[in-house]
């Protein structure tokens, strides 16, 4: 079986990736420092506890496992935090990626799948964002991810590092079988916070801004089910292993929903009201982020079959009602 190194494999998206990688016949090796990940989520392959900021850890993982490719999920990913502490984002995300790229090349591993973000596009007045849209990030998180994209292009040219870059829109939902789920400390994402409020684990959901120039005043996002998103990574990995070359793909559905529409969908799934508080805008939020998603569908053969609000909220609701991770 071919081994792949999955940084952030103990985190939300990385753990889901490990599940589908295993199902596709790969051995996913999780590389994670457990700062935000969960050891319990590492269920589908070996675990290497290490820190990307420590090059010796990176080298040791490559020596031990000899992966054919790297899937790089590990990163700081909170827009709000990145606005308050940009240095942390530039240091951890950019330095971590640099150590990983140089470690991979030193070990002769030349296939790299990178988790980027629609936050690299910035705020573009509600136009559909495709892979050729200009990248003008409006927060430090997006800026750090764009810098890593540039890094991959440079190392592609200088060292033949083959790379697929995925620009994620809003990832939601979880494993329908409930083996793994979405759990962040602190939680900042809309759907888990909303469901916690429904379940009575939090008093209410605060809606961040009701005066945006959108159909109901709240921000528009393109939500994609995590199982669809990670399936695209298997296709991206196969693309690289088949020698098809460097490519950027958006991962979204092409349909945007407002915060209020997500709340409305939750009522239909849970049969309960969402207690809400109308709050102020959150710094760094774009008005609307919706993906032009044709390229992944046409070129990778990607089929986002789970990405309805009903399934994303339904699967997340199943997880929210369970015990979650404890360590
Ligand atoms: N949001 C909100 N209340 C919350 C969390 C999020 O109104 O407690 C809004 C947020 O302003 C954005 C959308 O929900 O418009 C999705 O936010 P999330 O943090 O889930 O993802 P992001 O778009 O920042 O990646």
XYZ file of C-alpha atoms and ligand atoms in Angstrom, residues 77-80 117-119 141 169-171 187-194 204-209 212 218-221 223 259 263 281-282 285-287 289, ligand 1:
64
model
C -7.320 28.815 10.301
C -9.294 31.401 12.253
C -10.009 34.623 10.395
C -10.811 36.613 13.546
C -8.773 28.776 0.949
C -11.269 31.047 -0.750
C -10.050 33.644 1.755
C -5.186 34.010 7.375
C -14.981 27.331 0.517
C -16.899 26.687 3.791
C -16.416 23.120 4.913
C -15.434 26.667 18.333
C -15.880 29.572 15.935
C -17.747 28.061 12.972
C -21.342 28.807 12.176
C -22.907 25.352 11.943
C -21.428 23.760 15.108
C -22.107 26.935 17.113
C -25.668 27.042 15.822
C -27.584 31.505 21.658
C -25.976 31.957 18.259
C -24.741 35.474 17.575
C -25.374 36.536 13.971
C -22.334 38.562 12.944
C -23.836 41.506 11.070
C -24.503 43.500 4.667
C -26.245 38.458 6.402
C -23.083 37.100 4.769
C -23.234 34.592 1.929
C -21.038 31.488 1.979
C -20.886 25.324 2.086
C -26.438 32.952 7.597
C -30.523 28.940 10.398
C -19.957 42.434 12.045
C -16.857 40.287 12.614
C -15.449 38.769 7.031
C -16.074 38.998 3.290
C -19.668 39.805 2.241
C -17.767 33.946 -1.097
N -21.059 33.486 11.662
C -22.007 34.040 12.507
N -21.971 33.710 13.850
C -21.048 32.861 14.360
C -20.094 32.277 13.484
C -20.132 32.620 12.149
O -22.855 34.817 12.084
O -21.055 32.629 15.581
C -21.087 33.839 10.239
C -19.796 34.483 9.759
O -19.840 35.879 9.900
C -19.763 34.054 8.296
C -20.465 32.697 8.294
O -21.214 32.640 9.510
O -20.526 34.926 7.508
C -19.512 31.526 8.262
O -18.529 31.730 9.267
P -17.511 30.598 9.702
O -16.719 31.135 10.848
O -18.253 29.326 9.907
O -16.591 30.388 8.424
P -15.680 31.429 7.577
O -16.572 31.979 6.502
O -15.138 32.461 8.505
O -14.619 30.544 7.023
